[in-house]
Amino acid sequence: MATTGKIISFRLPPLPTIGEIIKLYKLRAEKQLSQNFLLDLRLTDKIVRQAGNLRNSCVCEVGPGPGGITRSILNAGIAKLLVVEKDTRFIPGLQLLAEAAPGKMCIVHGDILTYKMERAFPKQFQNEWEDGPPNVHIIGNLPFSVSTPLIIKWLENIANRNGPFVFGRTQMTLTFQKEVAERLTASTGSRQRSRLSVMAQYLCNVKSCFTIPGRACVPKPKVDVGVVHFTPLVGPQINQPFKLVEKVVRCVFSFRRKYCRRGVEILFPEIQRSQLTERMFCTADVDPTRRPTELTIPQFRSLCDAYSQLCNENQNLFTYNFREELRQKKLLRKEKIHIEGYETSES
Ligand code: SAM
């Protein structure tokens, strides 16, 4: 039989508005859970468009709440939608949407921080890492207190090609507090350049899409919201274990206004500090008087490679923790004062 080539697109049938759903199920936003909702479907459509062409794709929506973004995803021609929602109160409203889109939507009542996405979608949606991104997407507007730890967890999953990235280079479209979105996309030398910029950009192509003014959310949050799109890179820009990169970048940015030498120093125990710092900069061929914000990702790569070399020579080096040493010293000092005070009062 000849095909007409015509695509039959799915649209949700007429449904109560998001505002009506909120009233119907008494979904008052919990302030202490930083809940705020997007009611304007033109805005949720705009967020979903940032993910690219979703036709026949599998989408995981994180934190659907009353379902504004969920509706836009369902109207985008997807094959499967899985939503992960922690708050039980939203489940009946989401079930209403699932019934309106038969066979398309699956609801998980759970916490996205612990949910295992590896088995969420059929194997046929998997792509080789080196191929283009798979037809699997993550989209979500989560509370800011969840989206930041979550992106750090997912960046580690990208480095290890596990979690949602067993499907290949799964793309993500997520919202963040505007300042965090600016940090994620900040380029070398900019005021917002931070640990998050380097960690995200060494693994992904990170694109700032647009800003949602706080007033577009109900209730209005104190800050504006930034929509960010991530596409994992075929090859990471730093070829070292995630934990090693994270340690070097964290230490360097511990003193963001000082020369980067100051941050590198705390990678090493006091007794070898100046000697190993010297060696690390020499091997990496990086100027120690650069500020952390001025370092490019290739320079971070050289620093990480040099630190890895030093760790290979000294097996205990990687476990050295400056903050822990500081804490121990403080405890010892306190103990000493306590013992001295005791001895004085005894004598
Ligand atoms: N996406 C909806 C919207 O844009 O209107 C709701 C946004 S509201 C800021 C965040 C949603 O994420 C809430 O529904 C909340 O219950 C849910 N949520 C918070 N923490 C979560 C977690 N750890 N796992 C899954 N859902 C979570």
Short mmCIF file of C-alpha atoms and ligand atoms in Angstrom, two decimals:
data_model
loop_
_atom_site.label_atom_id
_atom_site.label_comp_id
_atom_site.label_asym_id
_atom_site.label_seq_id
_atom_site.Cartn_x
_atom_site.Cartn_y
_atom_site.Cartn_z
CA MET A 1 0.00 0.00 0.00
CA ALA A 2 1.40 3.37 -0.94
CA THR A 3 1.99 5.74 1.97
CA THR A 4 0.87 9.33 1.65
CA GLY A 5 3.90 10.55 3.66
CA LYS A 6 1.52 12.48 5.86
CA ILE A 7 2.47 12.52 9.56
CA ILE A 8 -0.46 12.04 11.88
CA SER A 9 0.39 14.26 14.81
CA PHE A 10 -0.99 13.74 18.26
CA ARG A 11 -2.64 16.61 20.16
CA LEU A 12 -4.08 16.36 23.65
CA PRO A 13 -7.88 16.63 23.76
CA PRO A 14 -9.41 19.67 25.52
CA LEU A 15 -8.55 19.45 29.22
CA PRO A 16 -9.02 21.62 32.32
CA THR A 17 -6.37 24.38 32.39
CA ILE A 18 -3.33 24.02 34.70
CA GLY A 19 -4.92 26.66 36.94
CA GLU A 20 -8.09 24.57 37.15
CA ILE A 21 -6.07 21.40 37.87
CA ILE A 22 -4.32 23.24 40.71
CA LYS A 23 -7.70 24.28 42.15
CA LEU A 24 -9.35 20.88 41.52
CA TYR A 25 -6.65 18.89 43.35
CA LYS A 26 -5.83 21.63 45.89
CA LEU A 27 -2.19 21.78 44.74
CA ARG A 28 -1.03 24.73 46.80
CA ALA A 29 2.70 25.29 46.11
CA GLU A 30 4.79 24.29 49.14
CA LYS A 31 7.10 27.24 49.77
CA GLN A 32 9.52 25.22 51.90
CA LEU A 33 9.90 22.82 48.94
CA SER A 34 10.56 25.81 46.61
CA GLN A 35 7.62 24.84 44.45
CA ASN A 36 6.41 27.27 41.82
CA PHE A 37 4.47 26.48 38.71
CA LEU A 38 4.41 27.51 35.06
CA LEU A 39 0.82 28.04 33.96
CA ASP A 40 1.36 29.68 30.56
CA LEU A 41 1.40 26.96 27.91
CA ARG A 42 3.10 29.25 25.37
CA LEU A 43 6.01 29.48 27.80
CA THR A 44 6.12 25.72 28.47
CA ASP A 45 6.01 25.16 24.66
CA LYS A 46 8.99 27.52 24.34
CA ILE A 47 10.95 25.55 26.97
CA VAL A 48 10.18 22.25 25.22
CA ARG A 49 11.21 23.69 21.81
CA GLN A 50 14.72 24.25 23.22
CA ALA A 51 15.15 20.46 23.37
CA GLY A 52 14.99 20.31 19.56
CA ASN A 53 12.85 17.98 17.45
CA LEU A 54 11.12 15.54 19.84
CA ARG A 55 9.19 13.61 17.18
CA ASN A 56 9.20 9.86 18.03
CA SER A 57 11.56 10.43 20.94
CA CYS A 58 11.62 9.15 24.52
CA VAL A 59 11.49 11.94 27.07
CA CYS A 60 12.02 11.88 30.82
CA GLU A 61 10.46 14.86 32.54
CA VAL A 62 11.77 15.55 36.02
CA GLY A 63 9.45 17.23 38.54
CA PRO A 64 6.31 17.64 36.37
CA GLY A 65 4.19 19.10 39.21
CA PRO A 66 0.74 20.12 37.87
CA GLY A 67 1.87 19.23 34.33
CA GLY A 68 2.38 22.42 32.27
CA ILE A 69 5.64 21.28 30.65
CA THR A 70 4.19 17.73 30.50
CA ARG A 71 1.38 18.93 28.19
CA SER A 72 3.85 20.68 25.88
CA ILE A 73 5.98 17.51 25.69
CA LEU A 74 2.93 15.35 24.92
CA ASN A 75 1.97 17.73 22.11
CA ALA A 76 5.46 17.54 20.56
CA GLY A 77 4.95 14.17 18.82
CA ILE A 78 6.94 12.07 21.30
CA ALA A 79 6.85 8.25 21.39
CA LYS A 80 7.15 7.81 25.18
CA LEU A 81 7.11 10.16 28.16
CA LEU A 82 8.22 9.14 31.61
CA VAL A 83 7.61 11.63 34.42
CA VAL A 84 9.32 11.39 37.82
CA GLU A 85 7.51 13.30 40.57
CA LYS A 86 8.32 13.20 44.28
CA ASP A 87 5.20 14.86 45.69
CA THR A 88 2.20 12.47 45.84
CA ARG A 89 -0.30 15.34 45.57
CA PHE A 90 0.50 15.76 41.86
CA ILE A 91 -0.09 12.13 40.87
CA PRO A 92 -3.92 12.33 40.25
CA GLY A 93 -3.52 15.39 37.98
CA LEU A 94 -0.75 13.61 36.07
CA GLN A 95 -2.95 10.50 35.75
CA LEU A 96 -5.55 12.68 34.05
CA LEU A 97 -2.92 13.63 31.46
CA ALA A 98 -1.80 10.00 31.05
CA GLU A 99 -5.41 9.01 30.29
CA ALA A 100 -5.66 11.79 27.72
CA ALA A 101 -2.56 10.42 25.93
CA PRO A 102 -3.18 6.64 25.92
CA GLY A 103 -0.05 4.47 25.86
CA LYS A 104 2.32 7.43 25.80
CA MET A 105 2.91 8.43 29.39
CA CYS A 106 4.25 6.57 32.40
CA ILE A 107 4.26 8.08 35.91
CA VAL A 108 6.93 7.29 38.49
CA HIS A 109 6.31 8.47 42.02
CA GLY A 110 9.90 8.85 43.20
CA ASP A 111 12.96 10.99 43.79
CA ILE A 112 14.98 11.86 40.69
CA LEU A 113 18.14 12.04 42.80
CA THR A 114 17.95 8.27 43.36
CA TYR A 115 15.85 7.12 40.38
CA LYS A 116 17.74 4.79 38.00
CA MET A 117 17.00 5.92 34.45
CA GLU A 118 19.11 3.18 32.81
CA ARG A 119 16.14 0.88 32.30
CA ALA A 120 13.54 3.57 31.62
CA PHE A 121 13.50 3.25 27.83
CA PRO A 122 13.81 0.36 25.33
CA LYS A 123 17.28 -0.59 24.06
CA GLN A 124 16.27 0.33 20.51
CA PHE A 125 16.61 4.02 21.52
CA GLN A 126 20.28 3.51 22.39
CA ASN A 127 22.96 5.09 20.16
CA GLU A 128 26.72 4.58 20.11
CA TRP A 129 28.43 7.39 22.02
CA GLU A 130 30.35 8.50 18.93
CA ASP A 131 27.14 8.71 16.87
CA GLY A 132 24.72 11.61 17.06
CA PRO A 133 22.71 12.12 20.28
CA PRO A 134 20.04 9.43 20.77
CA ASN A 135 16.34 10.18 20.50
CA VAL A 136 16.21 10.36 24.31
CA HIS A 137 15.82 13.66 26.16
CA ILE A 138 15.61 14.92 29.71
CA ILE A 139 13.52 18.02 30.34
CA GLY A 140 12.60 19.62 33.63
CA ASN A 141 11.86 22.58 35.82
CA LEU A 142 12.96 21.44 39.27
CA PRO A 143 13.48 23.39 42.51
CA PHE A 144 16.90 25.07 42.41
CA SER A 145 17.98 23.11 45.49
CA VAL A 146 17.59 19.92 43.44
CA SER A 147 18.70 21.01 39.95
CA THR A 148 22.25 21.98 40.98
CA PRO A 149 23.22 18.71 42.81
CA LEU A 150 21.41 16.81 40.06
CA ILE A 151 23.44 18.36 37.24
CA ILE A 152 26.67 17.58 39.11
CA LYS A 153 25.52 13.95 39.47
CA TRP A 154 24.59 13.78 35.78
CA LEU A 155 27.90 15.33 34.72
CA GLU A 156 29.64 12.48 36.55
CA ASN A 157 27.28 10.05 34.77
CA ILE A 158 28.32 11.62 31.42
CA ALA A 159 32.00 11.13 32.29
CA ASN A 160 31.31 7.47 33.14
CA ARG A 161 28.69 6.95 30.39
CA ASN A 162 26.21 5.49 32.84
CA GLY A 163 22.84 6.53 34.33
CA PRO A 164 20.76 8.40 31.69
CA PHE A 165 23.80 8.25 29.39
CA VAL A 166 23.69 4.50 28.76
CA PHE A 167 21.52 5.57 25.80
CA GLY A 168 24.41 7.63 24.40
CA ARG A 169 24.79 11.39 24.49
CA THR A 170 21.32 12.09 25.94
CA GLN A 171 20.47 15.81 25.71
CA MET A 172 19.12 17.75 28.68
CA THR A 173 17.02 20.91 28.84
CA LEU A 174 16.82 22.11 32.42
CA THR A 175 16.05 25.23 34.40
CA PHE A 176 18.29 26.81 37.03
CA GLN A 177 18.37 29.93 39.13
CA LYS A 178 19.51 32.58 36.60
CA GLU A 179 22.88 33.08 38.36
CA VAL A 180 23.59 29.34 38.23
CA ALA A 181 22.60 29.25 34.54
CA GLU A 182 25.09 32.09 33.93
CA ARG A 183 27.82 30.18 35.77
CA LEU A 184 27.14 27.03 33.75
CA THR A 185 27.61 28.88 30.46
CA ALA A 186 30.26 31.46 31.53
CA SER A 187 33.29 31.75 29.25
CA THR A 188 36.94 32.15 30.29
CA GLY A 189 37.62 35.53 31.87
CA SER A 190 34.01 36.37 32.64
CA ARG A 191 32.85 37.42 36.09
CA GLN A 192 30.59 34.37 36.44
CA ARG A 193 33.32 31.86 35.53
CA SER A 194 33.35 29.23 38.28
CA ARG A 195 33.86 25.58 39.14
CA LEU A 196 30.48 24.77 37.56
CA SER A 197 31.49 26.41 34.23
CA VAL A 198 34.58 24.22 33.89
CA MET A 199 32.90 21.02 35.09
CA ALA A 200 29.98 21.43 32.67
CA GLN A 201 31.95 22.68 29.68
CA TYR A 202 34.71 20.07 29.73
CA LEU A 203 32.00 17.42 29.21
CA CYS A 204 29.21 19.18 27.33
CA ASN A 205 28.26 21.75 24.81
CA VAL A 206 26.33 24.07 27.14
CA LYS A 207 23.91 26.61 25.70
CA SER A 208 22.00 29.31 27.52
CA CYS A 209 18.55 29.35 25.89
CA PHE A 210 16.54 32.17 27.49
CA THR A 211 15.55 33.68 30.81
CA ILE A 212 12.12 33.25 32.37
CA PRO A 213 11.24 36.27 34.50
CA GLY A 214 10.31 35.24 38.03
CA ARG A 215 6.88 36.86 37.55
CA ALA A 216 6.00 34.14 34.99
CA CYS A 217 5.94 31.56 37.81
CA VAL A 218 3.22 31.08 40.43
CA PRO A 219 4.00 31.89 43.21
CA LYS A 220 6.71 34.28 42.03
CA PRO A 221 10.20 33.13 43.14
CA LYS A 222 12.71 35.74 44.39
CA VAL A 223 14.96 35.15 41.37
CA ASP A 224 14.67 34.76 37.61
CA VAL A 225 15.04 31.39 35.94
CA GLY A 226 17.52 30.39 33.21
CA VAL A 227 16.83 27.61 30.70
CA VAL A 228 20.00 25.70 29.77
CA HIS A 229 20.54 23.01 27.13
CA PHE A 230 23.32 20.42 27.42
CA THR A 231 24.67 18.10 24.71
CA PRO A 232 27.42 15.74 25.95
CA LEU A 233 30.61 16.00 23.85
CA VAL A 234 31.88 12.99 21.89
CA GLY A 235 35.24 13.35 23.63
CA PRO A 236 35.61 15.13 26.99
CA GLN A 237 38.03 18.05 26.90
CA ILE A 238 39.88 16.61 29.91
CA ASN A 239 40.80 12.93 29.81
CA GLN A 240 41.11 12.20 33.51
CA PRO A 241 38.69 10.56 35.99
CA PHE A 242 35.80 12.86 36.96
CA LYS A 243 36.77 12.83 40.65
CA LEU A 244 40.30 13.97 39.83
CA VAL A 245 39.07 16.80 37.61
CA GLU A 246 36.56 17.80 40.28
CA LYS A 247 39.27 17.92 42.95
CA VAL A 248 41.67 20.05 40.90
CA VAL A 249 38.93 22.47 39.76
CA ARG A 250 37.44 22.73 43.27
CA CYS A 251 40.84 23.50 44.85
CA VAL A 252 41.76 26.06 42.18
CA PHE A 253 38.44 27.90 42.64
CA SER A 254 38.73 27.77 46.46
CA PHE A 255 40.60 31.06 46.17
CA ARG A 256 38.94 32.60 43.13
CA ARG A 257 40.38 36.10 43.61
CA LYS A 258 43.95 34.93 44.24
CA TYR A 259 46.55 33.61 41.78
CA CYS A 260 45.67 30.03 40.78
CA ARG A 261 48.88 28.91 42.48
CA ARG A 262 47.14 29.43 45.87
CA GLY A 263 44.43 26.88 45.04
CA VAL A 264 46.87 24.36 43.56
CA GLU A 265 48.95 24.47 46.77
CA ILE A 266 46.14 22.90 48.79
CA LEU A 267 46.29 19.76 46.65
CA PHE A 268 49.48 18.88 48.53
CA PRO A 269 50.41 18.11 52.16
CA GLU A 270 52.33 20.91 53.85
CA ILE A 271 55.64 19.08 53.88
CA GLN A 272 55.79 18.74 50.04
CA ARG A 273 53.61 21.74 49.20
CA SER A 274 56.01 24.18 47.58
CA GLN A 275 58.04 21.53 45.77
CA LEU A 276 55.03 19.73 44.24
CA THR A 277 53.20 22.97 43.38
CA GLU A 278 56.32 24.08 41.51
CA ARG A 279 56.52 20.77 39.65
CA MET A 280 52.83 20.79 38.78
CA PHE A 281 52.99 24.24 37.13
CA CYS A 282 56.25 23.39 35.39
CA THR A 283 54.85 20.13 33.91
CA ALA A 284 51.55 21.78 32.97
CA ASP A 285 53.28 24.83 31.50
CA VAL A 286 50.65 27.10 33.05
CA ASP A 287 51.37 30.56 34.48
CA PRO A 288 50.80 30.30 38.28
CA THR A 289 49.92 33.99 38.48
CA ARG A 290 46.74 33.58 36.40
CA ARG A 291 43.46 33.99 38.28
CA PRO A 292 41.23 30.89 38.34
CA THR A 293 38.62 32.68 36.21
CA GLU A 294 41.25 33.34 33.51
CA LEU A 295 42.22 29.69 33.02
CA THR A 296 40.99 28.04 29.83
CA ILE A 297 39.76 24.44 29.73
CA PRO A 298 42.97 23.30 27.91
CA GLN A 299 44.94 24.87 30.79
CA PHE A 300 42.79 22.98 33.30
CA ARG A 301 43.46 19.85 31.22
CA SER A 302 47.25 20.42 31.53
CA LEU A 303 46.91 20.96 35.29
CA CYS A 304 44.81 17.79 35.69
CA ASP A 305 47.28 15.75 33.60
CA ALA A 306 50.20 17.07 35.68
CA TYR A 307 48.37 16.31 38.96
CA SER A 308 47.53 12.80 37.71
CA GLN A 309 51.22 12.23 36.95
CA LEU A 310 52.15 13.29 40.51
CA CYS A 311 49.40 11.02 41.92
CA ASN A 312 50.81 8.07 39.95
CA GLU A 313 54.21 8.68 41.55
CA ASN A 314 52.74 8.95 45.04
CA GLN A 315 49.78 6.63 45.69
CA ASN A 316 48.62 8.52 48.82
CA LEU A 317 48.50 11.92 47.20
CA PHE A 318 45.00 11.71 45.72
CA THR A 319 43.39 10.96 49.10
CA TYR A 320 45.07 13.98 50.72
CA ASN A 321 42.38 16.41 51.87
CA PHE A 322 43.45 19.90 52.89
CA ARG A 323 40.16 20.77 54.65
CA GLU A 324 40.34 17.54 56.67
CA GLU A 325 43.93 18.35 57.70
CA LEU A 326 42.79 21.82 58.74
CA ARG A 327 39.90 20.36 60.76
CA GLN A 328 42.23 17.90 62.52
CA LYS A 329 44.67 20.71 63.33
CA LYS A 330 41.84 22.83 64.77
CA LEU A 331 40.63 19.87 66.86
CA LEU A 332 44.17 19.25 68.12
CA ARG A 333 44.56 22.91 69.02
CA LYS A 334 41.23 22.85 70.88
CA GLU A 335 42.26 19.66 72.69
CA LYS A 336 45.60 21.22 73.60
CA ILE A 337 43.88 24.31 75.01
CA HIS A 338 41.51 22.03 76.93
CA ILE A 339 44.39 19.92 78.36
CA GLU A 340 46.44 23.02 79.17
CA GLY A 341 43.41 24.58 80.90
CA TYR A 342 42.88 21.34 82.83
CA GLU A 343 46.56 21.20 83.84
CA THR A 344 46.45 24.84 84.99
CA SER A 345 43.35 24.28 87.08
CA GLU A 346 44.88 21.06 88.56
CA SER A 347 48.11 22.78 89.58
N1 SAM B 1 7.54 21.41 36.38
C1 SAM B 1 6.45 22.06 37.05
C2 SAM B 1 6.20 23.42 36.46
O1 SAM B 1 7.11 23.91 35.75
O2 SAM B 1 5.16 24.01 36.68
C3 SAM B 1 6.68 22.16 38.54
C4 SAM B 1 7.88 22.95 38.93
S1 SAM B 1 8.22 22.97 40.66
C5 SAM B 1 9.48 24.25 40.68
C6 SAM B 1 9.24 21.56 40.94
C7 SAM B 1 8.57 20.20 40.91
O3 SAM B 1 9.57 19.21 41.14
C8 SAM B 1 7.53 19.98 42.00
O4 SAM B 1 6.43 19.33 41.43
C9 SAM B 1 8.22 19.10 43.02
O5 SAM B 1 7.35 18.29 43.77
C10 SAM B 1 9.11 18.27 42.11
N2 SAM B 1 10.32 17.74 42.78
C11 SAM B 1 11.07 18.35 43.73
N3 SAM B 1 12.09 17.59 44.08
C12 SAM B 1 12.01 16.45 43.35
C13 SAM B 1 12.80 15.27 43.27
N4 SAM B 1 13.89 15.12 44.03
N5 SAM B 1 12.41 14.30 42.43
C14 SAM B 1 11.31 14.45 41.66
N6 SAM B 1 10.52 15.54 41.69
C15 SAM B 1 10.87 16.54 42.52
#
